[in-house]
Every structure is written in C-alpha cells, then in structure tokens.
Amino acid sequence: MDFDLFVIGGGSAGVRCARISAGHGARVAIAEERFWGGTCVNIGCVPKKLLVQAGEYAGWADDAAGFGWTIQKGPHDWGKLIAAKDREIDRLESIYRKLLTNAGATIFDGRATIVDPHTVEVNGQRVMAERIVIATGGHPVRPPIPGAELGIISDDAFYLKTIPQRVVMVGGGYIALEFAGIFKQLGAEVHLIYRQDLPLRGFDHDIREASAEALLAQGIILHPGCQPERLVADGDRRTLTFGNGQTVTADLVFFATGRRPNTANLGLDRIGITTDVQGAIHVNDALQTSVPHIYAMGDVTNRINLTPVATAEGHALADSLFGKNPRAVSLVNVPSAVFTTPPIGTVGLSEERAAALGCVDIYLTRFTPMRHNLTGRPRRTVMKLVVEQATQKVVGAHMIGEDAPEIIQGIAIALVMGATKADFDRTIGIHPTAAEEFVTLRTRTRSLDLAKAAE
Ligand code: NDP
C-alpha cells in the first residue's frame, strides 16, 4: 500500500479527516479537483456570510438617524465587494492547503476515481491505500423545468459581475432566503417564489411565520404556493412562469432548489457501493459504506448537510482509525442558522415534531428589539422554548432576531447536556440583552397533548 488513507475530496470533511489522520501518524493522501476547503470556504458559508455582512451596513446606515447620526448612504460598489471577498477566499484556500502539507499529507490537485477496492486513480496515476474516504460533497440542482439552464445556481452567484436590478429567487430554503436578503439589502428588487405556504419547511411554525413577516418587512416580494413551470429569455431579461399562469420578469433568476451528492462517475459501481435515488451513499454509525474499509462523510451522505457536521465526522473518523479513540458524532441536537435579516437560530425539535412524540409545554415571547424602538424599523424578535412535559427537558430552542445564531450556539450546549426548564429558570440573565429572555420565560404560552398536536 502507498498510503494508509486516501481521502477523495478536499472540503470540510475531507480536509479535517486527512489533517487529523496525518497528525496521528498515518500516511495520508488527499485529492481535490476544484477548491481546497470545498463548498463552504469557496462558494458557500464563508463568502455568503461576507455578502450578508455587506448588506447589514445598509440597514445600519439607515438606522443611525434614530440615534442622532446624520449619515448619507452612497451607492454600493458590488465589484469592490466581490474583489475583497475573492482576496479573502484566496487567503483561506491557501491556508487549507498549508494545513494539509504541514500535517504531512500528500496533496493531489485533480479528480480521483476509485478503480478497485484499494486503488484510486488521480491525474493518470494509480495509488493504493489501505482505506478510502469519500468526502466529495454535493452540488446545487435546478428544477426539471424547460429553460432552467437560463437561471443561475449558488455556485454562480459569488462571481456575478454586477448586481442585478431585479432578482427572482426560486426556493424557500436556506440558500433562497439568505440570497434574497443579500440582494435586497444591496439594492435589488427581490421576488421570492416558493411552493409551500411559508418558507423553511421543517422549521418551527412560529419561526416560519415570523420569517415570512421579516422578509415582507424588508421589502422582499413573496410568492407563496407557487411552482415554477418554465423560464424563457428575451435578451438579458428572463421571464419565469408559475403553475398558476402568473409570470415575473427579472434580470436574474436564481434557483436555490436543493443540493445533491457528488457521486456520479466516481467508480462506486465498480466496487458495489450503492446510492439512493438522490445519489447519496449509505453509511453506518461508523461512517462505513457497504465496503467496510471505504468510508463516506459529509454532504455526500445527504443526512444533515452542514459544515460543522462534516468537520466533526472527519475528525471523529481520524481519531477512530488512527488516534486510538473510537467515537461517533451524534446527529441529535445539531444547531443551525439561516443568515437572513434578522437571522434565525435553531436547535432541537420544532413544536410540531416534539408534540408528535408526546405532550409539550411551549414558552414563547415576541418583542421589538430595544435598538429598534429608537430606529423605528419594523423588526420583531421571536424566541421560543419547546419543553417535554413529562421530563421538563428543553427539547427545542428557536429564535429569529438579531444575533440569533450567536445566542443559539450557547443554548445548544444546554440542550446537548439535557437541561430542563428549571435549569434555564435558575440561570441568571445578562441585562439588557435579548438572550436573557431564554432564562426569564416564566409563563407557559400553551400546552399540547397528542390530540391537540394532531389538529
Ligand atoms: P433546501 O433543501 O434548504 O431548500 C430547497 C428549497 O427548494 C425548498 O424550499 C424546496 O421546496 C424547494 N424546491 C426543491 N425542489 C423544487 C422544485 N422542483 N420546484 C420548486 N421548488 C423546489 O436547499 P438549499 O438549496 O437552500 O440548501 C441546501 C442545503 O445546504 C440546506 O438544506 C442546508 O443543509 C445547507 N445550507 C446551510 C446553510 C446554513 O447553515 N446557513 C446555508 C445554505 C445551505 P419544498 O420545501 O417544498 O421541498
């Protein structure tokens, strides 16, 4: 064997697994065909957050008047923002590469395919490895409608030369909502088209409602219950027709309609690794595929497609295989955030899911954040705890409001530790903050038993 471990894919999962394995003394190789750091660093979480931050200044400039400032907001320079973002991403990409070489991993810049259960081919070279890890991530998909190729996907959004004046975002998930906010804050007219009554299917209902209200308050034009049917071009303009016959014309149509695992043409069929209809690789708790010395992790397994889950899995596998510390990552109580304006933070069960499992108590508060009593901006914060009645354990915490992701990260520790409502109640708040509301929610808003939940 040339290596103890060959990692296919240099994204969040692959880089962490390769780096930690090499640190444990394993002979490690890793191949990446596009970007070191993968989607998150290059065309995902990191540049997205920079664009969100760019948008936030627009609101702050407007709001400053409420605090006595006279601020004249000039035009926004999209080109300058993208150039600054590109410099930062180049810096981070080179750090990822350096982390790997410093750890002693052998780097291959190229597409790797599996030839047989112990052989990988990359850049025309065949290398043999004791174990193989598939961490190839996923890619955005367009809906199967005529003209879909005329719209962009999130991969393209980070390289637009100019900001469109009018944008149609298709989808009601993380990416659609985040980019709707980015384009709106940076000056575009934004239409958000989604097929449910509310965005963010699967999130807590109160948060979904508050999210729709916040999008409207921001001036985003919502088209709920709409299914895209076809897209046609007229020069640079694009017209999207919905199932109900309505149309919207824009400079840009952006499909944020989900992602699929990158498993095509990897050679999986040659070694008998099967995938589901979406292309996802099945793994057991130890991240083994149906071929026990071949592992898969991160988005290619399509379970919880979040960077911190992928990095945690990469680290756990490296420790298990080479660090004499076998362990698995729990996918229970994984917190996540949607970086809208204001953002959403969530951990644990929604009211609906918790109530389907047993009786629950709900504690909920809605208020105008202190800052906006002076700015006059129509902004509401919603914070909510879902408590299992029998044990009084807090099984869900949800928030939409300023700093929600930062607040929920701490609350997630409490949920992972199994905190009860009484534990929240005996914690002293920090005043004046929004976060203190989570420890001062004294009055139960409602209780749900199974019958009520079914209604
Ligand atoms: P999501 O799965 O979150 O949302 C996809 C959206 O597209 C849903 O609203 C879905 O509607 C809609 N949709 C799917 N197919 C069609 C179709 N044929 N026609 C019309 N609408 C359709 O996917 P995203 O692309 O937003 O993000 C992918 C994943 O990436 C996320 O699930 C998340 O795991 C991760 N991510 C995380 C982020 C974060 O942590 N902040 C940021 C960005 C991405 P419906 O609900 O009706 O199915």
Short mmCIF file of C-alpha atoms and ligand atoms in Angstrom, two decimals:
data_model
loop_
_atom_site.label_atom_id
_atom_site.label_comp_id
_atom_site.label_asym_id
_atom_site.label_seq_id
_atom_site.Cartn_x
_atom_site.Cartn_y
_atom_site.Cartn_z
CA MET A 1 0.00 0.00 0.00
CA ASP A 2 1.21 3.51 -0.85
CA PHE A 3 -0.96 5.11 1.85
CA ASP A 4 -2.90 4.18 4.99
CA LEU A 5 -5.70 6.52 3.92
CA PHE A 6 -6.75 8.12 0.65
CA VAL A 7 -9.31 10.92 1.03
CA ILE A 8 -11.31 11.90 -2.05
CA GLY A 9 -12.48 15.48 -1.65
CA GLY A 10 -10.77 18.46 -0.02
CA GLY A 11 -13.82 20.07 1.59
CA SER A 12 -14.72 20.46 5.25
CA ALA A 13 -14.96 16.71 5.97
CA GLY A 14 -12.03 15.57 3.84
CA VAL A 15 -9.52 18.19 4.93
CA ARG A 16 -10.25 17.63 8.62
CA CYS A 17 -10.06 13.85 8.27
CA ALA A 18 -6.79 13.98 6.30
CA ARG A 19 -5.16 16.55 8.56
CA ILE A 20 -6.01 14.82 11.85
CA SER A 21 -5.17 11.36 10.48
CA ALA A 22 -1.76 12.60 9.32
CA GLY A 23 -1.28 14.19 12.76
CA HIS A 24 -1.90 10.77 14.31
CA GLY A 25 0.95 9.43 12.18
CA ALA A 26 -0.97 7.86 9.30
CA ARG A 27 0.38 8.03 5.73
CA VAL A 28 -2.36 10.14 4.11
CA ALA A 29 -3.15 11.33 0.58
CA ILE A 30 -5.96 13.68 -0.37
CA ALA A 31 -7.28 14.68 -3.78
CA GLU A 32 -9.34 17.74 -4.69
CA GLU A 33 -10.37 18.67 -8.21
CA ARG A 34 -11.61 22.23 -7.66
CA PHE A 35 -11.16 24.21 -4.46
CA TRP A 36 -9.34 23.35 -1.23
CA GLY A 37 -11.82 23.97 1.56
CA GLY A 38 -14.69 22.88 -0.68
CA THR A 39 -18.10 24.49 -1.00
CA CYS A 40 -18.16 26.09 2.45
CA VAL A 41 -14.96 28.06 2.08
CA ASN A 42 -15.19 28.93 -1.60
CA ILE A 43 -18.80 29.06 -2.76
CA GLY A 44 -20.86 28.59 0.39
CA CYS A 45 -20.94 29.55 4.05
CA VAL A 46 -17.89 31.82 4.20
CA PRO A 47 -18.35 34.08 1.14
CA LYS A 48 -22.13 34.04 1.81
CA LYS A 49 -21.59 35.42 5.30
CA LEU A 50 -19.32 38.15 3.90
CA LEU A 51 -22.08 39.16 1.48
CA VAL A 52 -24.63 39.11 4.33
CA GLN A 53 -22.32 41.36 6.34
CA ALA A 54 -22.02 43.74 3.37
CA GLY A 55 -25.81 44.02 3.31
CA GLU A 56 -26.06 44.73 7.04
CA TYR A 57 -24.31 48.08 6.62
CA ALA A 58 -27.23 49.33 4.54
CA GLY A 59 -29.60 48.82 7.46
CA TRP A 60 -27.18 50.31 9.98
CA ALA A 61 -26.68 53.42 7.85
CA ASP A 62 -30.45 53.93 7.68
CA ASP A 63 -30.95 53.19 11.37
CA ALA A 64 -28.25 55.55 12.60
CA ALA A 65 -30.58 58.58 12.25
CA GLY A 66 -32.64 57.25 15.17
CA PHE A 67 -29.55 57.64 17.35
CA GLY A 68 -28.76 61.16 16.23
CA TRP A 69 -26.36 60.48 13.37
CA THR A 70 -26.57 62.14 10.00
CA ILE A 71 -25.32 59.58 7.54
CA GLN A 72 -25.63 59.92 3.79
CA LYS A 73 -25.70 56.46 2.24
CA GLY A 74 -23.80 56.44 -1.06
CA PRO A 75 -24.06 53.80 -3.78
CA HIS A 76 -22.78 50.30 -3.16
CA ASP A 77 -19.85 49.03 -5.26
CA TRP A 78 -20.57 45.34 -5.96
CA GLY A 79 -17.30 44.91 -7.89
CA LYS A 80 -15.29 46.15 -4.92
CA LEU A 81 -17.13 43.80 -2.56
CA ILE A 82 -16.57 40.78 -4.80
CA ALA A 83 -12.86 41.63 -5.21
CA ALA A 84 -12.47 41.91 -1.42
CA LYS A 85 -14.34 38.64 -0.95
CA ASP A 86 -12.13 36.93 -3.57
CA ARG A 87 -8.95 38.06 -1.80
CA GLU A 88 -10.22 36.69 1.49
CA ILE A 89 -11.27 33.38 -0.05
CA ASP A 90 -7.87 33.02 -1.80
CA ARG A 91 -6.21 33.58 1.56
CA LEU A 92 -8.37 30.93 3.24
CA GLU A 93 -7.92 28.42 0.41
CA SER A 94 -4.14 28.68 0.70
CA ILE A 95 -4.41 28.20 4.49
CA TYR A 96 -6.33 24.96 3.93
CA ARG A 97 -3.66 23.70 1.55
CA LYS A 98 -0.90 24.66 4.00
CA LEU A 99 -2.67 22.90 6.89
CA LEU A 100 -2.56 19.70 4.90
CA THR A 101 1.07 19.92 3.80
CA ASN A 102 2.17 20.98 7.31
CA ALA A 103 0.41 17.92 8.70
CA GLY A 104 2.37 15.76 6.25
CA ALA A 105 -0.45 14.76 3.91
CA THR A 106 0.31 14.22 0.21
CA ILE A 107 -1.81 16.53 -1.93
CA PHE A 108 -3.20 15.72 -5.37
CA ASP A 109 -4.79 18.52 -7.39
CA GLY A 110 -7.08 16.51 -9.60
CA ARG A 111 -10.17 14.36 -9.82
CA ALA A 112 -9.82 10.98 -8.14
CA THR A 113 -11.83 7.92 -9.11
CA ILE A 114 -11.98 4.52 -7.49
CA VAL A 115 -10.55 1.73 -9.68
CA ASP A 116 -10.85 -1.20 -7.29
CA PRO A 117 -11.44 -1.52 -3.52
CA HIS A 118 -7.88 -0.43 -2.70
CA THR A 119 -6.89 1.61 -5.76
CA VAL A 120 -7.58 5.22 -6.64
CA GLU A 121 -6.64 6.88 -9.92
CA VAL A 122 -5.77 10.58 -9.96
CA ASN A 123 -4.05 12.60 -12.70
CA GLY A 124 -3.31 9.36 -14.59
CA GLN A 125 -1.52 7.86 -11.59
CA ARG A 126 -2.74 4.81 -9.67
CA VAL A 127 -2.19 4.74 -5.93
CA MET A 128 -3.06 2.05 -3.42
CA ALA A 129 -4.48 2.71 0.03
CA GLU A 130 -5.48 0.58 2.99
CA ARG A 131 -8.61 2.68 3.48
CA ILE A 132 -10.51 5.19 1.33
CA VAL A 133 -12.74 8.07 2.44
CA ILE A 134 -15.32 9.56 0.08
CA ALA A 135 -15.97 13.19 1.02
CA THR A 136 -16.96 14.65 -2.32
CA GLY A 137 -19.78 16.90 -1.08
CA GLY A 138 -22.74 17.99 -3.17
CA HIS A 139 -23.83 20.40 -5.86
CA PRO A 140 -26.86 22.66 -6.37
CA VAL A 141 -29.59 21.40 -8.66
CA ARG A 142 -32.02 23.26 -10.91
CA PRO A 143 -35.66 22.16 -11.02
CA PRO A 144 -36.58 19.98 -14.02
CA ILE A 145 -38.39 22.71 -15.98
CA PRO A 146 -37.89 23.98 -19.53
CA GLY A 147 -35.34 26.79 -19.66
CA ALA A 148 -33.85 26.00 -16.22
CA GLU A 149 -30.34 26.46 -17.66
CA LEU A 150 -31.18 30.18 -18.14
CA GLY A 151 -31.17 30.66 -14.37
CA ILE A 152 -28.16 30.64 -12.08
CA ILE A 153 -27.36 28.48 -9.05
CA SER A 154 -25.48 29.41 -5.88
CA ASP A 155 -22.09 28.42 -7.41
CA ASP A 156 -22.53 31.26 -9.93
CA ALA A 157 -23.85 33.87 -7.51
CA PHE A 158 -20.45 34.55 -5.98
CA TYR A 159 -18.98 35.62 -9.32
CA LEU A 160 -21.67 37.94 -10.73
CA LYS A 161 -20.05 40.93 -12.46
CA THR A 162 -22.83 43.31 -11.41
CA ILE A 163 -25.72 43.20 -9.02
CA PRO A 164 -28.99 42.65 -10.89
CA GLN A 165 -31.71 45.28 -10.52
CA ARG A 166 -34.46 42.72 -10.23
CA VAL A 167 -33.97 39.15 -8.99
CA VAL A 168 -36.28 36.18 -8.80
CA MET A 169 -35.20 33.69 -6.13
CA VAL A 170 -36.77 30.26 -6.51
CA GLY A 171 -36.96 28.12 -3.36
CA GLY A 172 -37.89 28.59 0.26
CA GLY A 173 -34.88 27.04 1.96
CA TYR A 174 -31.62 28.29 3.47
CA ILE A 175 -29.98 29.48 0.26
CA ALA A 176 -33.06 31.17 -1.23
CA LEU A 177 -33.74 33.18 1.93
CA GLU A 178 -30.14 34.14 2.54
CA PHE A 179 -29.56 35.37 -1.02
CA ALA A 180 -32.95 37.11 -1.14
CA GLY A 181 -31.75 39.17 1.82
CA ILE A 182 -28.31 39.82 0.34
CA PHE A 183 -29.66 41.11 -2.98
CA LYS A 184 -32.39 43.17 -1.30
CA GLN A 185 -30.00 44.85 1.14
CA LEU A 186 -27.58 45.64 -1.65
CA GLY A 187 -30.28 47.42 -3.62
CA ALA A 188 -32.13 44.94 -5.87
CA GLU A 189 -35.87 44.34 -6.12
CA VAL A 190 -36.33 40.75 -4.97
CA HIS A 191 -39.13 38.26 -5.61
CA LEU A 192 -39.09 35.06 -3.55
CA ILE A 193 -41.02 32.16 -5.05
CA TYR A 194 -41.70 29.02 -3.03
CA ARG A 195 -44.20 26.21 -3.25
CA GLN A 196 -45.27 25.97 0.43
CA ASP A 197 -47.49 28.45 2.30
CA LEU A 198 -44.47 29.53 4.34
CA PRO A 199 -40.72 29.36 3.74
CA LEU A 200 -38.36 26.98 5.58
CA ARG A 201 -40.31 23.73 5.56
CA GLY A 202 -39.27 21.65 8.56
CA PHE A 203 -38.54 24.64 10.81
CA ASP A 204 -40.77 25.53 13.75
CA HIS A 205 -44.06 27.03 12.59
CA ASP A 206 -43.77 30.23 14.66
CA ILE A 207 -40.31 30.82 13.23
CA ARG A 208 -41.54 30.20 9.68
CA GLU A 209 -44.34 32.73 10.18
CA ALA A 210 -42.01 35.28 11.73
CA SER A 211 -39.54 34.71 8.90
CA ALA A 212 -42.18 35.45 6.25
CA GLU A 213 -43.14 38.62 8.17
CA ALA A 214 -39.48 39.69 8.37
CA LEU A 215 -38.96 39.12 4.64
CA LEU A 216 -42.04 41.25 3.89
CA ALA A 217 -40.92 43.95 6.32
CA GLN A 218 -37.63 44.06 4.46
CA GLY A 219 -39.47 44.74 1.21
CA ILE A 220 -38.99 41.33 -0.39
CA ILE A 221 -41.96 40.39 -2.58
CA LEU A 222 -43.26 36.96 -1.56
CA HIS A 223 -44.96 34.48 -3.89
CA PRO A 224 -46.03 31.58 -1.65
CA GLY A 225 -47.65 28.45 -3.06
CA CYS A 226 -46.03 28.93 -6.47
CA GLN A 227 -44.40 26.22 -8.53
CA PRO A 228 -42.04 27.37 -11.31
CA GLU A 229 -43.10 25.95 -14.67
CA ARG A 230 -40.85 27.40 -17.39
CA LEU A 231 -38.19 30.03 -17.91
CA VAL A 232 -37.67 31.94 -21.15
CA ALA A 233 -35.09 34.53 -22.20
CA ASP A 234 -35.62 37.78 -24.08
CA GLY A 235 -32.11 39.18 -24.49
CA ASP A 236 -30.78 39.68 -20.96
CA ARG A 237 -34.24 39.52 -19.41
CA ARG A 238 -35.73 36.31 -18.02
CA THR A 239 -39.41 35.54 -17.59
CA LEU A 240 -40.48 32.83 -15.17
CA THR A 241 -43.97 31.38 -15.46
CA PHE A 242 -45.59 29.68 -12.47
CA GLY A 243 -48.05 26.79 -12.44
CA ASN A 244 -50.95 29.24 -11.89
CA GLY A 245 -50.05 31.11 -15.10
CA GLN A 246 -48.61 34.18 -13.34
CA THR A 247 -45.26 35.48 -14.62
CA VAL A 248 -42.36 37.54 -13.24
CA THR A 249 -39.70 39.14 -15.42
CA ALA A 250 -36.26 39.88 -14.00
CA ASP A 251 -32.57 40.36 -14.83
CA LEU A 252 -31.66 37.25 -12.91
CA VAL A 253 -33.42 34.05 -11.93
CA PHE A 254 -31.66 32.15 -9.17
CA PHE A 255 -32.60 28.54 -8.45
CA ALA A 256 -32.00 27.61 -4.80
CA THR A 257 -33.91 24.38 -5.06
CA GLY A 258 -31.72 21.99 -3.12
CA ARG A 259 -28.45 20.13 -3.48
CA ARG A 260 -27.50 16.58 -4.48
CA PRO A 261 -24.50 14.43 -3.50
CA ASN A 262 -21.48 14.26 -5.84
CA THR A 263 -21.34 10.56 -6.56
CA ALA A 264 -21.52 10.40 -10.37
CA ASN A 265 -18.53 8.85 -12.19
CA LEU A 266 -16.58 8.13 -9.01
CA GLY A 267 -16.32 4.42 -9.77
CA LEU A 268 -18.71 3.41 -6.98
CA ASP A 269 -20.49 0.87 -9.19
CA ARG A 270 -17.17 -0.91 -9.85
CA ILE A 271 -16.83 -1.81 -6.19
CA GLY A 272 -20.51 -2.33 -5.38
CA ILE A 273 -21.21 0.81 -3.33
CA THR A 274 -24.84 1.69 -3.95
CA THR A 275 -26.50 5.10 -3.64
CA ASP A 276 -30.09 6.18 -3.03
CA VAL A 277 -32.25 7.92 -5.66
CA GLN A 278 -30.65 11.26 -4.79
CA GLY A 279 -27.17 9.78 -5.24
CA ALA A 280 -26.37 9.66 -1.50
CA ILE A 281 -24.07 6.97 -0.11
CA HIS A 282 -25.47 4.93 2.79
CA VAL A 283 -23.21 4.73 5.83
CA ASN A 284 -23.48 3.11 9.27
CA ASP A 285 -22.74 4.89 12.56
CA ALA A 286 -19.02 4.30 12.00
CA LEU A 287 -19.33 6.03 8.57
CA GLN A 288 -18.59 2.75 6.74
CA THR A 289 -20.14 2.17 3.34
CA SER A 290 -21.19 -1.30 2.21
CA VAL A 291 -17.45 -1.91 1.63
CA PRO A 292 -16.16 -1.79 5.23
CA HIS A 293 -12.76 -0.19 4.58
CA ILE A 294 -14.33 2.54 2.44
CA TYR A 295 -15.95 5.37 4.38
CA ALA A 296 -18.16 8.31 3.40
CA MET A 297 -18.96 11.51 5.28
CA GLY A 298 -20.41 14.98 4.93
CA ASP A 299 -22.85 16.09 2.22
CA VAL A 300 -22.15 13.06 0.01
CA THR A 301 -24.15 11.04 2.55
CA ASN A 302 -27.03 13.60 2.49
CA ARG A 303 -28.05 13.37 6.16
CA ILE A 304 -27.50 16.76 7.83
CA ASN A 305 -25.73 18.86 5.23
CA LEU A 306 -23.89 21.33 7.40
CA THR A 307 -20.17 22.12 7.53
CA PRO A 308 -19.75 21.60 11.30
CA VAL A 309 -21.30 18.13 10.97
CA ALA A 310 -18.87 17.29 8.15
CA THR A 311 -15.81 18.51 10.07
CA ALA A 312 -16.94 16.70 13.22
CA GLU A 313 -17.30 13.48 11.24
CA GLY A 314 -13.89 13.91 9.60
CA HIS A 315 -12.28 14.42 13.00
CA ALA A 316 -14.13 11.51 14.62
CA LEU A 317 -13.14 9.11 11.84
CA ALA A 318 -9.49 10.14 12.03
CA ASP A 319 -9.49 9.65 15.82
CA SER A 320 -11.30 6.32 15.46
CA LEU A 321 -8.97 4.90 12.80
CA PHE A 322 -5.59 6.28 13.84
CA GLY A 323 -5.95 8.01 17.22
CA LYS A 324 -6.96 5.03 19.38
CA ASN A 325 -10.12 6.96 20.27
CA PRO A 326 -13.09 5.35 18.50
CA ARG A 327 -16.10 7.64 18.60
CA ALA A 328 -19.14 8.63 16.57
CA VAL A 329 -20.75 12.03 16.04
CA SER A 330 -24.28 12.45 17.40
CA LEU A 331 -26.68 13.96 14.92
CA VAL A 332 -29.16 14.83 17.69
CA ASN A 333 -29.49 18.48 18.70
CA VAL A 334 -27.44 19.82 15.81
CA PRO A 335 -27.94 23.60 15.84
CA SER A 336 -28.18 25.60 12.65
CA ALA A 337 -28.77 29.14 11.47
CA VAL A 338 -30.25 30.91 8.49
CA PHE A 339 -28.42 34.18 7.88
CA THR A 340 -31.40 36.27 6.94
CA THR A 341 -32.10 39.76 8.27
CA PRO A 342 -32.70 39.25 11.13
CA PRO A 343 -31.14 35.79 11.32
CA ILE A 344 -32.64 32.57 12.60
CA GLY A 345 -31.03 30.18 15.07
CA THR A 346 -32.50 26.83 15.94
CA VAL A 347 -31.65 23.67 17.86
CA GLY A 348 -33.65 20.57 18.71
CA LEU A 349 -37.24 19.80 17.88
CA SER A 350 -39.84 22.13 16.43
CA GLU A 351 -43.13 22.36 18.34
CA GLU A 352 -44.79 20.19 15.69
CA ARG A 353 -42.21 17.40 15.83
CA ALA A 354 -41.99 17.41 19.62
CA ALA A 355 -45.78 17.35 20.01
CA ALA A 356 -45.98 14.36 17.68
CA LEU A 357 -43.79 12.46 20.16
CA GLY A 358 -45.54 13.44 23.40
CA CYS A 359 -47.07 16.24 25.46
CA VAL A 360 -45.16 19.52 25.35
CA ASP A 361 -45.19 22.93 27.01
CA ILE A 362 -44.46 25.95 24.86
CA TYR A 363 -42.88 29.17 26.10
CA LEU A 364 -42.82 31.98 23.58
CA THR A 365 -42.04 35.66 23.50
CA ARG A 366 -42.28 38.27 20.76
CA PHE A 367 -40.91 41.78 21.14
CA THR A 368 -39.40 44.74 19.36
CA PRO A 369 -35.63 44.77 19.97
CA MET A 370 -34.53 47.71 22.13
CA ARG A 371 -32.50 49.28 19.32
CA HIS A 372 -35.50 49.46 17.01
CA ASN A 373 -37.67 51.36 19.46
CA LEU A 374 -35.37 54.25 18.50
CA THR A 375 -34.78 53.46 14.83
CA GLY A 376 -38.45 52.82 14.11
CA ARG A 377 -37.52 49.86 11.89
CA PRO A 378 -40.34 47.28 11.91
CA ARG A 379 -38.32 44.46 13.40
CA ARG A 380 -39.61 41.74 15.75
CA THR A 381 -37.73 39.12 17.71
CA VAL A 382 -39.36 35.76 18.40
CA MET A 383 -37.88 33.37 20.96
CA LYS A 384 -39.31 30.03 21.85
CA LEU A 385 -38.66 27.01 24.06
CA VAL A 386 -40.25 23.62 23.48
CA VAL A 387 -40.35 21.59 26.72
CA GLU A 388 -41.16 17.89 27.04
CA GLN A 389 -43.92 17.83 29.66
CA ALA A 390 -43.09 14.53 31.34
CA THR A 391 -39.39 15.25 31.93
CA GLN A 392 -39.43 19.07 31.74
CA LYS A 393 -36.40 18.77 29.43
CA VAL A 394 -35.99 21.57 26.92
CA VAL A 395 -36.10 19.71 23.59
CA GLY A 396 -36.18 22.70 21.23
CA ALA A 397 -35.00 26.31 21.25
CA HIS A 398 -35.76 28.62 18.35
CA MET A 399 -35.13 32.27 17.68
CA ILE A 400 -35.45 34.81 14.92
CA GLY A 401 -33.86 38.09 15.83
CA GLU A 402 -30.57 39.92 15.98
CA ASP A 403 -27.64 37.66 16.96
CA ALA A 404 -29.85 34.55 17.00
CA PRO A 405 -27.08 32.25 15.67
CA GLU A 406 -24.64 33.51 18.32
CA ILE A 407 -27.21 33.02 21.08
CA ILE A 408 -28.45 29.61 19.96
CA GLN A 409 -24.90 28.21 19.85
CA GLY A 410 -24.73 28.58 23.64
CA ILE A 411 -28.26 27.30 24.17
CA ALA A 412 -27.33 24.22 22.12
CA ILE A 413 -24.78 23.23 24.78
CA ALA A 414 -27.56 23.26 27.37
CA LEU A 415 -29.77 21.05 25.18
CA VAL A 416 -26.94 18.61 24.46
CA MET A 417 -26.40 18.37 28.23
CA GLY A 418 -30.11 17.64 28.75
CA ALA A 419 -31.04 20.88 30.53
CA THR A 420 -34.55 21.17 31.96
CA LYS A 421 -36.76 24.23 32.02
CA ALA A 422 -35.86 24.57 35.74
CA ASP A 423 -32.16 24.74 34.75
CA PHE A 424 -32.97 27.58 32.36
CA ASP A 425 -35.04 29.29 35.08
CA ARG A 426 -32.28 29.18 37.70
CA THR A 427 -29.77 30.71 35.29
CA ILE A 428 -29.32 34.45 35.84
CA GLY A 429 -29.80 36.60 32.76
CA ILE A 430 -27.44 39.21 31.34
CA HIS A 431 -29.23 42.52 31.25
CA PRO A 432 -30.11 44.18 28.97
CA THR A 433 -29.86 41.57 26.23
CA ALA A 434 -32.28 39.65 24.07
CA ALA A 435 -30.61 36.41 25.15
CA GLU A 436 -31.80 36.86 28.75
CA GLU A 437 -35.34 36.17 27.57
CA PHE A 438 -34.40 32.50 27.27
CA VAL A 439 -33.91 32.35 31.05
CA THR A 440 -36.85 34.56 32.03
CA LEU A 441 -39.68 32.85 30.13
CA ARG A 442 -41.85 32.22 33.21
CA THR A 443 -45.35 31.95 31.76
CA ARG A 444 -46.30 28.92 29.71
CA THR A 445 -47.81 30.09 26.42
CA ARG A 446 -49.63 26.80 25.72
CA SER A 447 -49.51 23.04 26.32
CA LEU A 448 -50.04 20.43 23.65
CA ASP A 449 -51.03 16.81 24.05
CA LEU A 450 -51.03 14.33 21.19
CA ALA A 451 -54.67 15.04 20.29
CA LYS A 452 -54.04 18.79 20.12
CA ALA A 453 -50.89 18.25 18.10
CA ALA A 454 -52.84 16.14 15.59
CA GLU A 455 -55.26 19.03 14.99
P1 NDP B 1 -33.12 23.40 0.99
O1 NDP B 1 -33.31 21.95 0.95
O2 NDP B 1 -32.91 24.10 2.26
O3 NDP B 1 -34.33 24.11 0.25
C1 NDP B 1 -34.69 23.77 -1.04
C2 NDP B 1 -35.89 24.59 -1.43
O4 NDP B 1 -36.18 24.39 -2.82
C3 NDP B 1 -37.14 24.20 -0.66
O5 NDP B 1 -37.88 25.35 -0.37
C4 NDP B 1 -37.89 23.30 -1.67
O6 NDP B 1 -39.26 23.35 -1.51
C5 NDP B 1 -37.52 23.97 -2.97
N1 NDP B 1 -37.57 23.08 -4.12
C6 NDP B 1 -36.94 21.90 -4.28
N2 NDP B 1 -37.23 21.38 -5.50
C7 NDP B 1 -38.05 22.26 -6.10
C8 NDP B 1 -38.71 22.28 -7.35
N3 NDP B 1 -38.56 21.30 -8.24
N4 NDP B 1 -39.51 23.32 -7.63
C9 NDP B 1 -39.67 24.33 -6.74
N5 NDP B 1 -39.08 24.37 -5.55
C10 NDP B 1 -38.28 23.33 -5.23
O7 NDP B 1 -31.93 23.64 -0.04
P2 NDP B 1 -30.94 24.83 -0.29
O8 NDP B 1 -30.61 24.70 -1.73
O9 NDP B 1 -31.46 26.12 0.20
O10 NDP B 1 -29.70 24.43 0.62
C11 NDP B 1 -29.16 23.13 0.56
C12 NDP B 1 -28.64 22.70 1.89
O11 NDP B 1 -27.43 23.36 2.16
C13 NDP B 1 -29.54 23.08 3.07
O12 NDP B 1 -30.57 22.17 3.29
C14 NDP B 1 -28.55 23.10 4.20
O13 NDP B 1 -28.36 21.78 4.66
C15 NDP B 1 -27.30 23.62 3.53
N6 NDP B 1 -27.14 25.08 3.74
C16 NDP B 1 -26.99 25.54 5.00
C17 NDP B 1 -26.84 26.89 5.25
C18 NDP B 1 -26.68 27.38 6.63
O14 NDP B 1 -26.36 26.58 7.51
N7 NDP B 1 -26.88 28.66 6.90
C19 NDP B 1 -26.82 27.85 4.16
C20 NDP B 1 -27.01 27.26 2.87
C21 NDP B 1 -27.17 25.93 2.69
P3 NDP B 1 -40.06 22.35 -0.51
O15 NDP B 1 -39.80 22.84 0.86
O16 NDP B 1 -41.45 22.49 -0.96
O17 NDP B 1 -39.48 20.99 -0.77
#
